[in-house]
PDB file of C-alpha atoms and ligand atoms in Angstrom:
ATOM      1  CA  MET A   1       0.028  -0.132   0.279  1.00 80.00           C
ATOM      2  CA  ASN A   2       1.272   3.550  -0.647  1.00 84.00           C
ATOM      3  CA  LYS A   3       2.783   5.600   1.973  1.00 79.00           C
ATOM      4  CA  GLU A   4       0.145   8.053   2.103  1.00 80.00           C
ATOM      5  CA  LEU A   5      -2.721   5.437   2.658  1.00 86.00           C
ATOM      6  CA  CYS A   6      -0.108   3.279   4.928  1.00 86.00           C
ATOM      7  CA  MET A   7      -1.026   5.446   8.075  1.00 85.00           C
ATOM      8  CA  TYR A   8      -4.750   4.628   7.971  1.00 91.00           C
ATOM      9  CA  GLN A   9      -3.710   0.768   8.404  1.00 93.00           C
ATOM     10  CA  LEU A  10      -4.152  -0.560  12.063  1.00 95.00           C
ATOM     11  CA  PRO A  11      -0.946   0.081  13.795  1.00 96.00           C
ATOM     12  CA  GLN A  12       0.911  -2.632  15.590  1.00 96.00           C
ATOM     13  CA  ILE A  13       0.475  -3.091  19.152  1.00 97.00           C
ATOM     14  CA  TYR A  14       2.461  -0.124  21.079  1.00 97.00           C
ATOM     15  CA  GLN A  15       3.264   1.444  17.590  1.00 97.00           C
ATOM     16  CA  LYS A  16       3.819   5.053  18.485  1.00 97.00           C
ATOM     17  CA  GLY A  17       1.828   7.816  16.682  1.00 96.00           C
ATOM     18  CA  THR A  18       3.678  10.717  15.161  1.00 94.00           C
ATOM     19  CA  GLU A  19       3.096  12.896  18.065  1.00 94.00           C
ATOM     20  CA  SER A  20       2.379  11.929  22.088  1.00 94.00           C
ATOM     21  CA  ILE A  21      -0.614  14.103  23.196  1.00 96.00           C
ATOM     22  CA  TRP A  22       1.686  14.757  26.700  1.00 94.00           C
ATOM     23  CA  THR A  23       4.123  16.570  24.734  1.00 94.00           C
ATOM     24  CA  ASP A  24       2.329  17.603  21.646  1.00 93.00           C
ATOM     25  CA  PRO A  25       2.788  21.699  21.719  1.00 92.00           C
ATOM     26  CA  TYR A  26      -1.725  22.357  21.447  1.00 95.00           C
ATOM     27  CA  ILE A  27      -2.818  19.444  23.108  1.00 96.00           C
ATOM     28  CA  SER A  28      -0.487  19.464  26.256  1.00 94.00           C
ATOM     29  CA  GLY A  29      -2.245  22.662  26.826  1.00 93.00           C
ATOM     30  CA  GLN A  30      -5.734  20.831  26.721  1.00 94.00           C
ATOM     31  CA  LEU A  31      -4.189  18.414  28.978  1.00 94.00           C
ATOM     32  CA  LEU A  32      -2.915  20.956  31.322  1.00 92.00           C
ATOM     33  CA  GLN A  33      -6.252  22.752  31.928  1.00 92.00           C
ATOM     34  CA  ALA A  34      -7.950  18.990  32.173  1.00 91.00           C
ATOM     35  CA  HIS A  35      -5.063  18.716  35.189  1.00 91.00           C
ATOM     36  CA  LEU A  36      -5.818  22.216  36.901  1.00 92.00           C
ATOM     37  CA  ASP A  37      -9.972  21.447  36.467  1.00 92.00           C
ATOM     38  CA  PRO A  38     -10.526  20.417  40.100  1.00 93.00           C
ATOM     39  CA  GLU A  39     -14.108  18.830  39.377  1.00 92.00           C
ATOM     40  CA  PHE A  40     -12.681  16.991  36.000  1.00 90.00           C
ATOM     41  CA  ASP A  41     -11.517  13.528  36.384  1.00 87.00           C
ATOM     42  CA  GLY A  42      -9.387  14.294  33.487  1.00 84.00           C
ATOM     43  CA  ALA A  43      -5.401  14.295  33.298  1.00 87.00           C
ATOM     44  CA  SER A  44      -5.131  14.167  36.753  1.00 88.00           C
ATOM     45  CA  ARG A  45      -8.055  13.054  39.361  1.00 93.00           C
ATOM     46  CA  LYS A  46     -10.558  15.463  40.969  1.00 95.00           C
ATOM     47  CA  ARG A  47      -9.231  17.562  43.738  1.00 95.00           C
ATOM     48  CA  SER A  48     -11.305  16.053  46.505  1.00 95.00           C
ATOM     49  CA  PHE A  49      -9.565  12.367  45.624  1.00 96.00           C
ATOM     50  CA  ILE A  50      -6.275  13.761  45.352  1.00 97.00           C
ATOM     51  CA  ASP A  51      -6.475  15.422  48.949  1.00 97.00           C
ATOM     52  CA  ALA A  52      -7.712  12.251  50.656  1.00 98.00           C
ATOM     53  CA  SER A  53      -5.017  10.278  48.461  1.00 98.00           C
ATOM     54  CA  ALA A  54      -2.268  12.532  49.777  1.00 98.00           C
ATOM     55  CA  ASP A  55      -3.603  12.182  53.303  1.00 98.00           C
ATOM     56  CA  TRP A  56      -3.720   8.539  52.960  1.00 98.00           C
ATOM     57  CA  ILE A  57      -0.028   8.297  51.601  1.00 98.00           C
ATOM     58  CA  GLU A  58       0.737  10.397  54.566  1.00 98.00           C
ATOM     59  CA  GLU A  59      -0.572   7.606  56.944  1.00 98.00           C
ATOM     60  CA  GLN A  60       0.990   4.761  55.298  1.00 98.00           C
ATOM     61  CA  PHE A  61       4.454   6.453  54.701  1.00 98.00           C
ATOM     62  CA  PRO A  62       5.075   8.442  57.708  1.00 97.00           C
ATOM     63  CA  GLN A  63       7.569  11.021  57.246  1.00 95.00           C
ATOM     64  CA  ASP A  64       9.714   9.596  59.797  1.00 94.00           C
ATOM     65  CA  ASN A  65      10.944   6.559  57.506  1.00 92.00           C
ATOM     66  CA  HIS A  66       9.893   7.910  54.357  1.00 95.00           C
ATOM     67  CA  SER A  67      11.067  11.226  54.021  1.00 96.00           C
ATOM     68  CA  GLU A  68      12.124  11.593  50.399  1.00 97.00           C
ATOM     69  CA  ILE A  69       9.505  10.878  47.801  1.00 98.00           C
ATOM     70  CA  ILE A  70       9.676  10.856  44.059  1.00 98.00           C
ATOM     71  CA  ASP A  71       6.510  11.262  41.698  1.00 98.00           C
ATOM     72  CA  PHE A  72       6.827   9.958  38.410  1.00 98.00           C
ATOM     73  CA  GLY A  73       4.909  11.452  35.934  1.00 98.00           C
ATOM     74  CA  CYS A  74       4.087  14.488  38.363  1.00 98.00           C
ATOM     75  CA  GLY A  75       2.213  16.584  35.883  1.00 97.00           C
ATOM     76  CA  PRO A  76       1.730  20.173  37.188  1.00 97.00           C
ATOM     77  CA  GLY A  77       2.441  19.112  40.804  1.00 98.00           C
ATOM     78  CA  LEU A  78      -0.748  18.311  42.242  1.00 97.00           C
ATOM     79  CA  TYR A  79       0.812  15.220  44.728  1.00 98.00           C
ATOM     80  CA  THR A  80       4.283  16.873  45.003  1.00 98.00           C
ATOM     81  CA  GLU A  81       2.500  20.192  46.117  1.00 98.00           C
ATOM     82  CA  ARG A  82       0.345  18.195  49.131  1.00 98.00           C
ATOM     83  CA  MET A  83       3.429  16.005  49.852  1.00 98.00           C
ATOM     84  CA  ALA A  84       5.598  19.035  50.422  1.00 98.00           C
ATOM     85  CA  GLU A  85       3.038  20.912  52.557  1.00 98.00           C
ATOM     86  CA  LYS A  86       3.194  17.844  54.570  1.00 98.00           C
ATOM     87  CA  GLY A  87       6.628  18.045  55.075  1.00 97.00           C
ATOM     88  CA  TYR A  88       8.268  15.813  52.906  1.00 98.00           C
ATOM     89  CA  THR A  89      11.210  16.161  50.560  1.00 97.00           C
ATOM     90  CA  VAL A  90       9.971  15.902  47.000  1.00 97.00           C
ATOM     91  CA  THR A  91      11.114  15.490  43.532  1.00 97.00           C
ATOM     92  CA  GLY A  92       8.594  15.350  40.798  1.00 97.00           C
ATOM     93  CA  ILE A  93       9.946  14.554  37.105  1.00 98.00           C
ATOM     94  CA  ASP A  94       7.829  14.951  33.911  1.00 97.00           C
ATOM     95  CA  PHE A  95       8.250  15.302  30.334  1.00 96.00           C
ATOM     96  CA  SER A  96       5.745  17.789  29.421  1.00 95.00           C
ATOM     97  CA  LYS A  97       7.296  20.964  29.468  1.00 95.00           C
ATOM     98  CA  ARG A  98       4.072  22.943  30.135  1.00 94.00           C
ATOM     99  CA  SER A  99       3.020  21.055  32.932  1.00 96.00           C
ATOM    100  CA  ILE A 100       6.749  21.091  35.114  1.00 97.00           C
ATOM    101  CA  GLU A 101       6.874  25.005  33.749  1.00 97.00           C
ATOM    102  CA  LYS A 102       3.283  25.388  35.646  1.00 97.00           C
ATOM    103  CA  ALA A 103       4.858  23.013  38.500  1.00 98.00           C
ATOM    104  CA  ILE A 104       7.824  25.339  38.812  1.00 98.00           C
ATOM    105  CA  ALA A 105       6.132  28.412  38.601  1.00 98.00           C
ATOM    106  CA  SER A 106       3.561  27.200  41.327  1.00 98.00           C
ATOM    107  CA  ALA A 107       6.448  25.799  43.627  1.00 98.00           C
ATOM    108  CA  ASN A 108       7.698  29.111  43.996  1.00 98.00           C
ATOM    109  CA  LYS A 109       4.645  31.349  44.154  1.00 97.00           C
ATOM    110  CA  GLN A 110       4.236  29.133  47.571  1.00 96.00           C
ATOM    111  CA  GLN A 111       7.324  29.195  48.559  1.00 97.00           C
ATOM    112  CA  LEU A 112       7.663  24.895  48.394  1.00 98.00           C
ATOM    113  CA  PRO A 113      11.109  23.678  47.765  1.00 96.00           C
ATOM    114  CA  ILE A 114      10.286  21.047  45.458  1.00 97.00           C
ATOM    115  CA  ARG A 115      12.713  19.827  43.040  1.00 97.00           C
ATOM    116  CA  TYR A 116      11.678  19.144  39.298  1.00 97.00           C
ATOM    117  CA  ILE A 117      13.070  17.498  36.647  1.00 96.00           C
ATOM    118  CA  HIS A 118      11.926  18.343  33.088  1.00 97.00           C
ATOM    119  CA  GLY A 119      12.578  14.615  31.576  1.00 96.00           C
ATOM    120  CA  ASP A 120      11.339  11.627  30.244  1.00 97.00           C
ATOM    121  CA  TYR A 121      11.399   8.713  33.118  1.00 98.00           C
ATOM    122  CA  LEU A 122      12.208   5.736  30.692  1.00 97.00           C
ATOM    123  CA  SER A 123      15.597   7.270  29.730  1.00 96.00           C
ATOM    124  CA  TRP A 124      16.388   9.353  33.116  1.00 93.00           C
ATOM    125  CA  GLN A 125      19.055   7.674  35.046  1.00 88.00           C
ATOM    126  CA  PRO A 126      18.069   7.659  38.377  1.00 85.00           C
ATOM    127  CA  GLU A 127      20.424   7.589  41.424  1.00 83.00           C
ATOM    128  CA  GLU A 128      19.047   5.477  44.488  1.00 82.00           C
ATOM    129  CA  SER A 129      18.391   8.265  47.145  1.00 92.00           C
ATOM    130  CA  TYR A 130      14.556   7.777  47.617  1.00 97.00           C
ATOM    131  CA  ASP A 131      12.436   6.329  50.154  1.00 98.00           C
ATOM    132  CA  LEU A 132       8.808   6.610  48.334  1.00 98.00           C
ATOM    133  CA  ALA A 133       8.128   6.298  44.645  1.00 98.00           C
ATOM    134  CA  LEU A 134       4.612   7.387  43.380  1.00 98.00           C
ATOM    135  CA  LEU A 135       3.371   6.744  39.537  1.00 98.00           C
ATOM    136  CA  ILE A 136      -0.187   7.899  39.965  1.00 98.00           C
ATOM    137  CA  TYR A 137      -3.259   7.492  37.772  1.00 96.00           C
ATOM    138  CA  CYS A 138      -2.566   4.780  35.506  1.00 96.00           C
ATOM    139  CA  ASP A 139       0.343   6.151  33.867  1.00 96.00           C
ATOM    140  CA  TYR A 140       1.759   2.162  33.744  1.00 98.00           C
ATOM    141  CA  GLY A 141      -1.124   1.120  31.399  1.00 97.00           C
ATOM    142  CA  ALA A 142      -0.249   3.876  28.820  1.00 97.00           C
ATOM    143  CA  LEU A 143       3.234   1.827  28.303  1.00 98.00           C
ATOM    144  CA  SER A 144       4.537  -1.026  26.103  1.00 97.00           C
ATOM    145  CA  LYS A 145       5.781  -4.222  27.667  1.00 97.00           C
ATOM    146  CA  GLU A 146       9.152  -2.783  27.252  1.00 98.00           C
ATOM    147  CA  GLU A 147       8.556   0.562  28.470  1.00 98.00           C
ATOM    148  CA  ARG A 148       6.927  -0.856  31.545  1.00 98.00           C
ATOM    149  CA  LYS A 149       9.853  -3.052  32.334  1.00 98.00           C
ATOM    150  CA  THR A 150      12.334   0.001  31.972  1.00 98.00           C
ATOM    151  CA  LEU A 151       9.945   2.110  34.024  1.00 98.00           C
ATOM    152  CA  LEU A 152       9.681  -0.687  37.012  1.00 98.00           C
ATOM    153  CA  LYS A 153      13.621  -0.811  36.142  1.00 97.00           C
ATOM    154  CA  ASN A 154      14.149   3.047  36.642  1.00 96.00           C
ATOM    155  CA  MET A 155      11.630   3.135  39.837  1.00 97.00           C
ATOM    156  CA  TYR A 156      13.858   0.325  41.696  1.00 97.00           C
ATOM    157  CA  GLY A 157      16.612   2.172  40.879  1.00 96.00           C
ATOM    158  CA  ALA A 158      15.741   5.444  42.279  1.00 96.00           C
ATOM    159  CA  LEU A 159      14.780   3.525  45.399  1.00 97.00           C
ATOM    160  CA  LYS A 160      16.884   2.906  48.669  1.00 96.00           C
ATOM    161  CA  ASN A 161      16.820  -0.863  49.969  1.00 96.00           C
ATOM    162  CA  GLY A 162      13.360  -0.921  51.569  1.00 97.00           C
ATOM    163  CA  GLY A 163      12.034   1.774  49.906  1.00 97.00           C
ATOM    164  CA  GLN A 164       8.433   1.962  48.690  1.00 98.00           C
ATOM    165  CA  LEU A 165       6.415   2.056  45.089  1.00 98.00           C
ATOM    166  CA  LEU A 166       2.797   3.011  45.004  1.00 98.00           C
ATOM    167  CA  MET A 167       1.488   2.569  41.745  1.00 98.00           C
ATOM    168  CA  ASP A 168      -2.099   2.568  40.243  1.00 98.00           C
ATOM    169  CA  ASN A 169      -3.461   0.929  36.866  1.00 98.00           C
ATOM    170  CA  PHE A 170      -6.617   0.399  35.207  1.00 95.00           C
ATOM    171  CA  THR A 171      -7.977  -3.178  35.699  1.00 96.00           C
ATOM    172  CA  THR A 172      -9.343  -5.893  33.239  1.00 95.00           C
ATOM    173  CA  THR A 173     -12.797  -4.764  34.298  1.00 94.00           C
ATOM    174  CA  GLN A 174     -12.518  -1.772  31.818  1.00 90.00           C
ATOM    175  CA  LEU A 175     -11.439  -3.927  29.153  1.00 91.00           C
ATOM    176  CA  THR A 176     -14.588  -6.170  29.179  1.00 88.00           C
ATOM    177  CA  ALA A 177     -16.721  -2.849  29.309  1.00 88.00           C
ATOM    178  CA  PHE A 178     -14.490  -1.645  26.323  1.00 93.00           C
ATOM    179  CA  ASN A 179     -16.322  -0.834  22.907  1.00 95.00           C
ATOM    180  CA  GLU A 180     -14.572  -0.886  19.462  1.00 97.00           C
ATOM    181  CA  GLU A 181     -15.469   1.789  17.360  1.00 97.00           C
ATOM    182  CA  THR A 182     -14.763   4.101  14.614  1.00 97.00           C
ATOM    183  CA  SER A 183     -15.981   7.858  13.947  1.00 98.00           C
ATOM    184  CA  TRP A 184     -15.131  10.697  12.503  1.00 97.00           C
ATOM    185  CA  SER A 185     -16.025  14.251  13.050  1.00 98.00           C
ATOM    186  CA  VAL A 186     -15.603  17.482  11.415  1.00 98.00           C
ATOM    187  CA  HIS A 187     -14.338  20.881  13.355  1.00 98.00           C
ATOM    188  CA  GLU A 188     -14.739  23.998  11.728  1.00 97.00           C
ATOM    189  CA  GLN A 189     -13.269  25.588  15.092  1.00 96.00           C
ATOM    190  CA  SER A 190     -10.775  24.529  17.453  1.00 96.00           C
ATOM    191  CA  SER A 191     -11.305  21.446  19.744  1.00 96.00           C
ATOM    192  CA  PHE A 192      -9.402  19.511  21.958  1.00 96.00           C
ATOM    193  CA  TRP A 193      -7.674  17.609  18.946  1.00 97.00           C
ATOM    194  CA  ALA A 194      -6.143  20.840  17.264  1.00 97.00           C
ATOM    195  CA  GLU A 195      -6.570  24.803  16.753  1.00 95.00           C
ATOM    196  CA  GLY A 196      -8.595  26.033  13.507  1.00 95.00           C
ATOM    197  CA  GLU A 197     -10.680  24.005  11.420  1.00 96.00           C
ATOM    198  CA  HIS A 198      -9.609  19.923  11.058  1.00 97.00           C
ATOM    199  CA  VAL A 199     -11.091  16.938  10.677  1.00 98.00           C
ATOM    200  CA  VAL A 200     -10.324  13.990  13.336  1.00 98.00           C
ATOM    201  CA  LEU A 201     -10.829  10.115  12.539  1.00 97.00           C
ATOM    202  CA  ASN A 202     -11.381   8.429  15.890  1.00 98.00           C
ATOM    203  CA  ARG A 203     -10.850   4.453  15.907  1.00 97.00           C
ATOM    204  CA  SER A 204     -10.955   2.076  19.277  1.00 98.00           C
ATOM    205  CA  LYS A 205     -10.022  -1.357  18.907  1.00 98.00           C
ATOM    206  CA  LYS A 206      -8.980  -4.298  21.262  1.00 97.00           C
ATOM    207  CA  TYR A 207      -5.565  -5.888  20.598  1.00 98.00           C
ATOM    208  CA  GLU A 208      -4.159  -8.899  22.447  1.00 95.00           C
ATOM    209  CA  GLU A 209      -2.174  -8.874  25.621  1.00 92.00           C
ATOM    210  CA  ASN A 210      -5.148  -7.080  27.729  1.00 96.00           C
ATOM    211  CA  THR A 211      -4.345  -4.190  25.679  1.00 98.00           C
ATOM    212  CA  VAL A 212      -6.431  -1.683  23.791  1.00 98.00           C
ATOM    213  CA  LEU A 213      -5.849   1.643  21.230  1.00 98.00           C
ATOM    214  CA  GLU A 214      -7.504   4.897  21.268  1.00 97.00           C
ATOM    215  CA  GLN A 215      -6.362   6.255  17.885  1.00 98.00           C
ATOM    216  CA  ALA A 216      -6.913   9.762  16.959  1.00 98.00           C
ATOM    217  CA  ILE A 217      -6.029  10.887  13.173  1.00 97.00           C
ATOM    218  CA  VAL A 218      -6.193  14.786  12.971  1.00 97.00           C
ATOM    219  CA  LEU A 219      -6.071  16.039   9.575  1.00 96.00           C
ATOM    220  CA  LYS A 220      -5.150  19.909   9.293  1.00 95.00           C
ATOM    221  CA  GLU A 221      -4.660  22.200   5.856  1.00 91.00           C
ATOM    222  CA  ASN A 222      -1.285  21.038   5.755  1.00 90.00           C
ATOM    223  CA  GLU A 223      -0.827  18.520   8.361  1.00 92.00           C
ATOM    224  CA  LYS A 224      -1.695  15.180   9.543  1.00 94.00           C
ATOM    225  CA  CYS A 225      -0.756  13.667  13.243  1.00 96.00           C
ATOM    226  CA  ILE A 226      -1.808  10.368  14.920  1.00 96.00           C
ATOM    227  CA  TYR A 227      -1.879   9.858  18.395  1.00 97.00           C
ATOM    228  CA  ASN A 228      -1.968   6.366  19.515  1.00 98.00           C
ATOM    229  CA  ILE A 229      -3.087   6.034  22.899  1.00 97.00           C
ATOM    230  CA  TRP A 230      -2.888   2.615  24.312  1.00 98.00           C
ATOM    231  CA  LYS A 231      -4.133   1.062  27.632  1.00 97.00           C
ATOM    232  CA  TYR A 232      -2.741  -1.779  28.865  1.00 97.00           C
ATOM    233  CA  PHE A 233      -5.260  -3.610  31.957  1.00 97.00           C
ATOM    234  CA  SER A 234      -3.537  -5.217  34.700  1.00 97.00           C
ATOM    235  CA  THR A 235      -4.904  -7.881  37.025  1.00 96.00           C
ATOM    236  CA  GLU A 236      -3.398  -8.526  40.400  1.00 96.00           C
ATOM    237  CA  GLU A 237      -1.697 -11.336  39.248  1.00 97.00           C
ATOM    238  CA  THR A 238      -0.151  -9.732  36.268  1.00 97.00           C
ATOM    239  CA  LEU A 239       0.574  -6.788  38.006  1.00 98.00           C
ATOM    240  CA  THR A 240       2.468  -8.560  40.642  1.00 98.00           C
ATOM    241  CA  ARG A 241       4.347 -10.818  38.261  1.00 98.00           C
ATOM    242  CA  GLU A 242       5.719  -7.864  36.343  1.00 98.00           C
ATOM    243  CA  LEU A 243       6.912  -6.030  39.981  1.00 98.00           C
ATOM    244  CA  GLU A 244       8.210  -9.515  41.277  1.00 98.00           C
ATOM    245  CA  GLU A 245      10.376  -9.609  37.755  1.00 98.00           C
ATOM    246  CA  ALA A 246      11.579  -6.102  38.453  1.00 98.00           C
ATOM    247  CA  GLY A 247      13.079  -7.602  41.700  1.00 98.00           C
ATOM    248  CA  PHE A 248      10.012  -5.667  43.674  1.00 98.00           C
ATOM    249  CA  THR A 249       8.050  -7.628  46.673  1.00 98.00           C
ATOM    250  CA  VAL A 250       4.509  -6.630  46.412  1.00 98.00           C
ATOM    251  CA  LYS A 251       3.481  -5.775  49.848  1.00 98.00           C
ATOM    252  CA  ALA A 252      -0.696  -4.787  49.595  1.00 98.00           C
ATOM    253  CA  VAL A 253      -3.100  -4.460  46.984  1.00 98.00           C
ATOM    254  CA  TYR A 254      -5.938  -1.772  47.127  1.00 98.00           C
ATOM    255  CA  LYS A 255      -8.472  -0.521  44.848  1.00 97.00           C
ATOM    256  CA  ASP A 256      -7.141   3.058  44.453  1.00 97.00           C
ATOM    257  CA  VAL A 257      -4.598   5.154  45.878  1.00 98.00           C
ATOM    258  CA  VAL A 258      -6.740   6.351  48.856  1.00 97.00           C
ATOM    259  CA  GLY A 259      -6.613   2.566  50.139  1.00 97.00           C
ATOM    260  CA  ARG A 260     -10.070   1.398  49.417  1.00 96.00           C
ATOM    261  CA  LEU A 261     -10.476  -2.368  49.814  1.00 96.00           C
ATOM    262  CA  TYR A 262      -9.296  -3.829  46.615  1.00 95.00           C
ATOM    263  CA  GLU A 263     -12.296  -5.676  44.843  1.00 93.00           C
ATOM    264  CA  GLU A 264     -11.575  -7.969  41.801  1.00 88.00           C
ATOM    265  CA  ALA A 265     -14.625  -5.961  39.726  1.00 91.00           C
ATOM    266  CA  GLY A 266     -12.877  -3.079  40.534  1.00 94.00           C
ATOM    267  CA  GLU A 267     -11.808  -0.456  37.504  1.00 94.00           C
ATOM    268  CA  THR A 268      -8.761   0.214  39.083  1.00 96.00           C
ATOM    269  CA  LEU A 269      -5.911  -1.393  41.584  1.00 97.00           C
ATOM    270  CA  ALA A 270      -3.143   0.065  43.185  1.00 98.00           C
ATOM    271  CA  VAL A 271      -0.312  -1.790  44.853  1.00 98.00           C
ATOM    272  CA  VAL A 272       2.303  -1.142  47.140  1.00 98.00           C
ATOM    273  CA  ALA A 273       5.967  -2.673  46.380  1.00 98.00           C
ATOM    274  CA  GLU A 274       8.970  -2.845  48.166  1.00 98.00           C
ATOM    275  CA  LYS A 275      12.374  -2.936  47.010  1.00 98.00           C
TER     276      LYS A 275
HETATM  277  C1  SAM B 301      -2.294  10.892  33.738  1.00 88.38           C
HETATM  278  S1  SAM B 301      -0.910  11.898  33.888  1.00 88.38           S
HETATM  279  C2  SAM B 301      -1.170  11.745  35.923  1.00 88.38           C
HETATM  280  C3  SAM B 301      -0.488  13.255  36.227  1.00 88.38           C
HETATM  281  C4  SAM B 301      -0.331  13.183  37.864  1.00 88.38           C
HETATM  282  N1  SAM B 301       0.415  11.718  38.308  1.00 88.38           N
HETATM  283  C5  SAM B 301      -1.520  13.256  38.324  1.00 88.38           C
HETATM  284  O1  SAM B 301      -2.439  12.006  38.677  1.00 88.38           O
HETATM  285  O2  SAM B 301      -2.007  14.101  38.786  1.00 88.38           O
HETATM  286  C6  SAM B 301       0.635  11.047  33.363  1.00 88.38           C
HETATM  287  C7  SAM B 301       1.685  12.194  33.693  1.00 88.38           C
HETATM  288  O3  SAM B 301       2.870  11.569  33.205  1.00 88.38           O
HETATM  289  C8  SAM B 301       3.514  12.390  32.160  1.00 88.38           C
HETATM  290  N2  SAM B 301       4.428  11.184  31.298  1.00 88.38           N
HETATM  291  C9  SAM B 301       3.810  10.434  30.709  1.00 88.38           C
HETATM  292  N3  SAM B 301       4.651   9.899  29.893  1.00 88.38           N
HETATM  293  C10 SAM B 301       5.802   9.909  30.735  1.00 88.38           C
HETATM  294  C11 SAM B 301       7.473   9.869  30.360  1.00 88.38           C
HETATM  295  N4  SAM B 301       8.067   8.785  29.560  1.00 88.38           N
HETATM  296  N5  SAM B 301       7.862  10.615  30.931  1.00 88.38           N
HETATM  297  C12 SAM B 301       7.800  11.218  31.786  1.00 88.38           C
HETATM  298  N6  SAM B 301       6.628  11.738  32.405  1.00 88.38           N
HETATM  299  C13 SAM B 301       5.920  11.256  31.710  1.00 88.38           C
HETATM  300  C14 SAM B 301       2.565  12.995  31.629  1.00 88.38           C
HETATM  301  O4  SAM B 301       3.097  14.102  31.087  1.00 88.38           O
HETATM  302  C15 SAM B 301       1.527  13.404  32.451  1.00 88.38           C
HETATM  303  O5  SAM B 301       2.126  14.585  33.402  1.00 88.38           O
END
């Protein structure tokens, strides 16, 4: 098939699009707004959930033996700020320039001594210096199998011996409810996906390995962009296996990062794992 038409074919599992939604100059701005909307469960969870989560994290990982925290995929700093306000020493890493700039400005305004790193947590070389690593709001599920291994290796490498990881992911319950769909829409004005006139082709498709694709192909006057959003759904067994392969020991399993009781039919699961 010719190169022009090839882009409309179904991608291989975990194939990258032409852009990432988190670093695309326009869409990352839309996502930053979503992060900062206190009532929207978009790029970050609602503020009431994050407040409860930060309180639960403080309870579970008291400062006297978990004073150094690193937040992987910290976004504009919703968790890092709450933990810094509680007195922890906090580092956040994120590859969205917009989010990190917002996080730095907000920390400066509040005089919170948070260290921010603008970088890719898949290639960042950590030093063993943290007591607690956070990976919150199902970032894990957006990664390919190889990337998941790399991230677990990096989080392991960032922790002191005995350090803890708290992370969450989507469960296969969400996979059962997932519908395959194909649709397209014409936009005369800016939308989430692009500025000005454009057309969006959307496709949702189930793949093997508990993975789905939510794809958007955005057609603009002189440009085509492909956004491949992959979602990998975990079970308690698969996540435990992957963590153990990376050297962790799973200490506890919850429904979410507020510490609700784990439910097999829940839409998310959260784990605490130890190095
Ligand atoms: C779903 S958001 C969650 C943000 C934050 N943890 C929260 O709950 O408010 C995912 C975040 O991970 C960041 N991210 C995704 N892949 C990344 C990577 N490879 N390296 C660094 N940051 C990444 C995105 O920019 C985004 O800020």
